[in-house]
Tab-separated table of C-alpha atoms in Angstrom:
chain	number	residue	atom	x	y	z
A	1	GLU	CA	75.384	12.408	-11.340
A	2	VAL	CA	74.925	8.844	-12.500
A	3	GLN	CA	73.755	9.014	-16.103
A	4	VAL	CA	74.122	7.885	-19.691
A	5	VAL	CA	73.598	10.286	-22.584
A	6	GLU	CA	73.052	9.180	-26.170
A	7	SER	CA	73.996	11.085	-29.309
A	8	GLY	CA	74.354	10.551	-33.030
A	9	GLY	CA	70.783	10.009	-34.137
A	10	GLY	CA	69.381	11.573	-37.275
A	11	LEU	CA	67.861	11.036	-40.687
A	12	VAL	CA	69.442	8.462	-42.978
A	13	GLN	CA	68.373	6.876	-46.233
A	14	PRO	CA	67.584	3.156	-46.487
A	15	GLY	CA	70.792	1.225	-46.973
A	16	GLY	CA	72.796	3.906	-45.207
A	17	SER	CA	74.864	3.865	-42.044
A	18	LEU	CA	74.863	5.698	-38.743
A	19	ARG	CA	76.946	5.556	-35.583
A	20	LEU	CA	75.381	6.169	-32.207
A	21	ALA	CA	77.365	7.048	-29.107
A	22	CYS	CA	76.597	6.877	-25.403
A	23	ALA	CA	78.574	8.829	-22.810
A	24	ALA	CA	78.465	7.418	-19.305
A	25	SER	CA	79.279	9.265	-16.092
A	26	GLY	CA	78.996	8.863	-12.341
A	27	PHE	CA	79.703	5.125	-12.177
A	28	PRO	CA	82.601	2.730	-12.968
A	29	PHE	CA	81.723	2.170	-16.625
A	30	SER	CA	84.293	-0.573	-17.228
A	31	ARG	CA	82.634	-2.789	-14.592
A	32	TYR	CA	79.224	-2.863	-16.245
A	33	ASP	CA	77.697	-4.661	-19.189
A	34	MET	CA	76.019	-2.198	-21.540
A	35	HIS	CA	73.138	-2.449	-23.998
A	36	TRP	CA	71.179	-0.702	-26.702
A	37	VAL	CA	67.383	-0.938	-26.673
A	38	ARG	CA	65.120	0.636	-29.255
A	39	GLN	CA	61.499	1.704	-29.367
A	40	VAL	CA	59.666	2.001	-32.645
A	41	SER	CA	57.455	5.073	-32.657
A	42	GLY	CA	54.694	4.673	-30.100
A	43	LYS	CA	55.241	0.960	-29.776
A	44	GLY	CA	57.114	-1.494	-27.607
A	45	LEU	CA	60.707	-2.088	-26.629
A	46	GLU	CA	63.230	-4.211	-28.541
A	47	TRP	CA	66.686	-5.103	-27.285
A	48	VAL	CA	69.184	-4.641	-30.118
A	49	SER	CA	72.621	-5.390	-28.690
A	50	GLY	CA	74.660	-5.977	-25.578
A	51	ILE	CA	78.352	-5.992	-24.675
A	52	GLY	CA	79.985	-7.476	-21.624
A	53	THR	CA	82.868	-6.133	-19.610
A	54	ALA	CA	85.220	-8.471	-21.497
A	55	GLY	CA	83.955	-7.273	-24.868
A	56	ASP	CA	81.683	-10.251	-25.567
A	57	THR	CA	78.746	-9.188	-27.725
A	58	HIS	CA	75.191	-10.372	-28.341
A	59	TYR	CA	72.582	-9.451	-30.947
A	60	PRO	CA	69.080	-10.523	-31.928
A	61	ALA	CA	68.609	-11.985	-35.399
A	62	SER	CA	66.911	-8.789	-36.612
A	63	VAL	CA	70.162	-6.805	-36.503
A	64	LYS	CA	72.914	-9.425	-36.480
A	65	GLY	CA	75.402	-8.748	-39.258
A	66	ARG	CA	74.186	-5.165	-39.690
A	67	PHE	CA	74.789	-3.628	-36.241
A	68	THR	CA	78.023	-3.653	-34.235
A	69	ILE	CA	78.226	-2.686	-30.585
A	70	SER	CA	81.542	-1.601	-29.100
A	71	ARG	CA	82.887	0.136	-26.034
A	72	GLU	CA	85.834	2.322	-25.128
A	73	ASP	CA	86.314	2.094	-21.391
A	74	ALA	CA	89.035	4.762	-21.308
A	75	LYS	CA	86.439	7.231	-22.572
A	76	ASN	CA	83.458	5.804	-20.639
A	77	SER	CA	81.742	5.415	-23.984
A	78	LEU	CA	79.516	2.928	-25.756
A	79	TYR	CA	78.861	2.852	-29.488
A	80	LEU	CA	76.467	1.307	-31.969
A	81	GLN	CA	77.542	1.172	-35.603
A	82	MET	CA	74.487	0.588	-37.755
A	83	SER	CA	74.698	-0.289	-41.445
A	84	SER	CA	72.339	-1.479	-44.180
A	85	LEU	CA	69.645	0.456	-42.361
A	86	ARG	CA	65.995	-0.292	-43.100
A	87	VAL	CA	62.806	1.692	-42.645
A	88	GLY	CA	61.917	-0.727	-39.856
A	89	ASP	CA	64.996	0.379	-37.884
A	90	THR	CA	63.363	3.765	-37.304
A	91	GLY	CA	62.851	4.554	-33.640
A	92	VAL	CA	64.298	5.920	-30.442
A	93	TYR	CA	67.520	4.210	-29.444
A	94	TYR	CA	68.283	3.995	-25.747
A	95	CYS	CA	71.613	3.277	-24.123
A	96	ALA	CA	71.109	1.188	-20.988
A	97	ARG	CA	73.360	-0.048	-18.213
A	98	GLY	CA	73.180	-3.762	-17.589
A	99	LYS	CA	72.340	-5.395	-14.273
A	100	SER	CA	72.457	-9.154	-14.795
A	101	ASP	CA	70.928	-8.584	-18.248
A	102	THR	CA	68.225	-6.301	-16.988
A	103	PHE	CA	68.542	-2.566	-17.597
A	104	ASP	CA	68.880	-0.451	-14.468
A	105	LEU	CA	69.896	2.917	-15.936
A	106	TRP	CA	68.557	4.403	-19.161
A	107	GLY	CA	69.372	7.477	-21.170
A	108	GLN	CA	66.754	9.725	-22.702
A	109	GLY	CA	67.311	8.215	-26.135
A	110	THR	CA	68.322	9.405	-29.577
A	111	MET	CA	65.981	9.330	-32.574
A	112	VAL	CA	66.948	7.445	-35.702
A	113	THR	CA	64.829	7.946	-38.809
A	114	VAL	CA	65.401	5.792	-41.870
A	115	SER	CA	63.571	7.273	-44.812
A	116	SER	CA	64.103	8.256	-48.413
B	1	GLU	CA	63.338	-16.815	-29.151
B	2	ILE	CA	61.193	-16.589	-26.025
B	3	VAL	CA	57.950	-14.724	-26.648
B	4	MET	CA	56.572	-12.660	-23.787
B	5	THR	CA	52.816	-11.998	-23.826
B	6	GLN	CA	51.322	-9.300	-21.618
B	7	SER	CA	47.690	-8.845	-20.659
B	8	PRO	CA	45.537	-6.911	-20.657
B	9	ALA	CA	46.646	-4.403	-23.277
B	10	THR	CA	44.959	-1.620	-21.301
B	11	LEU	CA	43.960	-1.579	-17.648
B	12	SER	CA	41.704	1.063	-16.117
B	13	VAL	CA	42.000	1.400	-12.355
B	14	SER	CA	40.753	3.986	-9.863
B	15	LEU	CA	43.291	5.911	-7.802
B	16	GLY	CA	44.071	4.034	-4.610
B	17	GLU	CA	42.859	0.712	-6.023
B	18	ARG	CA	44.876	-2.380	-6.875
B	19	ALA	CA	46.249	-2.989	-10.353
B	20	THR	CA	47.229	-6.485	-11.477
B	21	LEU	CA	49.255	-6.959	-14.650
B	22	SER	CA	50.159	-10.298	-16.232
B	23	CYS	CA	53.048	-11.558	-18.333
B	24	ARG	CA	53.400	-15.047	-19.783
B	25	ALA	CA	56.567	-16.588	-21.197
B	26	SER	CA	56.413	-19.032	-24.128
B	27	GLN	CA	58.862	-21.287	-22.289
B	28	SER	CA	60.525	-21.409	-18.921
B	29	VAL	CA	62.565	-18.377	-17.922
B	30	VAL	CA	62.890	-19.644	-14.361
B	31	GLY	CA	62.777	-16.480	-12.225
B	32	ASN	CA	64.680	-14.274	-14.648
B	33	LEU	CA	61.933	-11.755	-15.234
B	34	ALA	CA	61.986	-7.977	-14.866
B	35	TRP	CA	59.335	-5.257	-14.981
B	36	TYR	CA	59.697	-1.683	-16.224
B	37	ARG	CA	57.486	1.385	-16.068
B	38	GLN	CA	57.524	3.924	-18.890
B	39	ILE	CA	55.800	7.177	-18.034
B	40	PRO	CA	54.717	9.084	-21.179
B	41	GLY	CA	57.589	11.078	-22.635
B	42	GLN	CA	60.192	9.377	-20.452
B	43	ALA	CA	62.624	6.504	-20.727
B	44	PRO	CA	61.667	3.190	-19.122
B	45	ARG	CA	62.619	2.601	-15.509
B	46	LEU	CA	63.438	-0.717	-13.860
B	47	LEU	CA	60.885	-1.594	-11.189
B	48	ILE	CA	61.389	-5.285	-10.392
B	49	TYR	CA	64.016	-7.904	-11.242
B	50	ALA	CA	64.396	-11.580	-10.403
B	51	THR	CA	60.588	-11.831	-10.395
B	52	SER	CA	60.028	-10.049	-7.105
B	53	THR	CA	63.039	-7.925	-6.055
B	54	ARG	CA	62.334	-4.206	-6.113
B	55	ALA	CA	64.969	-2.043	-7.753
B	56	THR	CA	66.592	0.858	-5.935
B	57	ASP	CA	64.125	3.483	-4.666
B	58	ILE	CA	61.067	1.641	-5.948
B	59	PRO	CA	58.198	1.977	-3.454
B	60	ALA	CA	56.728	-1.010	-1.665
B	61	ARG	CA	53.376	-0.713	-3.451
B	62	PHE	CA	55.026	-2.541	-6.364
B	63	SER	CA	55.353	-6.300	-5.992
B	64	GLY	CA	56.018	-9.218	-8.315
B	65	SER	CA	55.198	-12.907	-8.261
B	66	ARG	CA	55.437	-16.022	-10.381
B	67	SER	CA	53.543	-19.237	-11.063
B	68	GLY	CA	55.406	-21.371	-13.575
B	69	THR	CA	55.704	-19.273	-16.713
B	70	GLU	CA	53.091	-16.761	-15.554
B	71	PHE	CA	54.303	-13.595	-13.880
B	72	THR	CA	52.322	-10.879	-12.139
B	73	LEU	CA	53.084	-7.273	-11.278
B	74	THR	CA	50.819	-5.831	-8.607
B	75	ILE	CA	50.454	-2.172	-7.742
B	76	SER	CA	48.701	-2.248	-4.383
B	77	SER	CA	47.391	1.313	-4.409
B	78	LEU	CA	47.513	3.124	-7.730
B	79	GLN	CA	49.003	6.618	-7.661
B	80	SER	CA	48.750	9.261	-10.359
B	81	GLU	CA	52.415	8.811	-11.268
B	82	ASP	CA	51.713	5.166	-12.076
B	83	VAL	CA	49.859	6.113	-15.253
B	84	ALA	CA	52.269	4.549	-17.685
B	85	VAL	CA	53.019	1.581	-19.906
B	86	TYR	CA	54.487	-1.428	-18.109
B	87	TYR	CA	56.770	-3.926	-19.810
B	88	CYS	CA	58.023	-7.305	-18.716
B	89	GLN	CA	61.390	-8.635	-19.928
B	90	GLN	CA	62.970	-12.071	-19.742
B	91	TYR	CA	66.695	-12.422	-19.329
B	92	ASN	CA	67.037	-16.174	-19.081
B	93	ASN	CA	67.950	-16.683	-22.745
B	94	TRP	CA	69.422	-14.726	-25.634
B	95	PRO	CA	67.947	-12.758	-27.261
B	96	LEU	CA	66.599	-10.693	-24.408
B	97	THR	CA	62.911	-10.091	-25.110
B	98	PHE	CA	60.167	-7.788	-23.901
B	99	GLY	CA	56.418	-8.160	-23.716
B	100	GLY	CA	54.225	-5.843	-25.746
B	101	GLY	CA	53.261	-3.737	-22.751
B	102	THR	CA	50.215	-2.975	-20.616
B	103	LYS	CA	48.937	0.575	-20.512
B	104	VAL	CA	47.598	1.582	-17.094
B	105	GLU	CA	45.143	4.451	-17.028
B	106	ILE	CA	42.940	6.064	-14.416
B	107	LYS	CA	39.317	4.959	-14.360
């Protein structure tokens, strides 16, 4: 089955760190760009990072310098290392497969809560 | 950053009727515009990319069009499974940005 499955979410205090993981299966992972997209509770979607097949990375200003996206093609895995977390980073984090910088396959998401 | 503005915020349509959703870009994104549907409790799903190309397995009742920086998603005959929030997304420039969404409900 073609799918991506996120893990690693949880409760973390402001200023803390968390590492999310995404396990891909059913498609040639190394040949696809991959992304993380988040959704603040009940609100809209925000793209938070992307990584190309050559390891090139992109971030919006809101997370640049705090979040690091990486991939391990041998393990069909994508990661998001998040540090200096803020209350505003709270939300559901989705792993998404890239299709020319659109997102054609989404996981079910993992919840990240930043709270004291 | 390119700002995407969707309207209306909520759209009430009868089953079997046409739904028309709008998305405006703050600057040119050429045709690099996608639409997603997010059914309550589910992850988003890609419907349309490159303004008007339907994604895999997306039914023909969904269509997209463009006039300059104005984009339109049309659902020709609303079905019950189309009750959802719809998002547009530009991918012409970094950072990739989404509109705020249009909620489609049954009248």
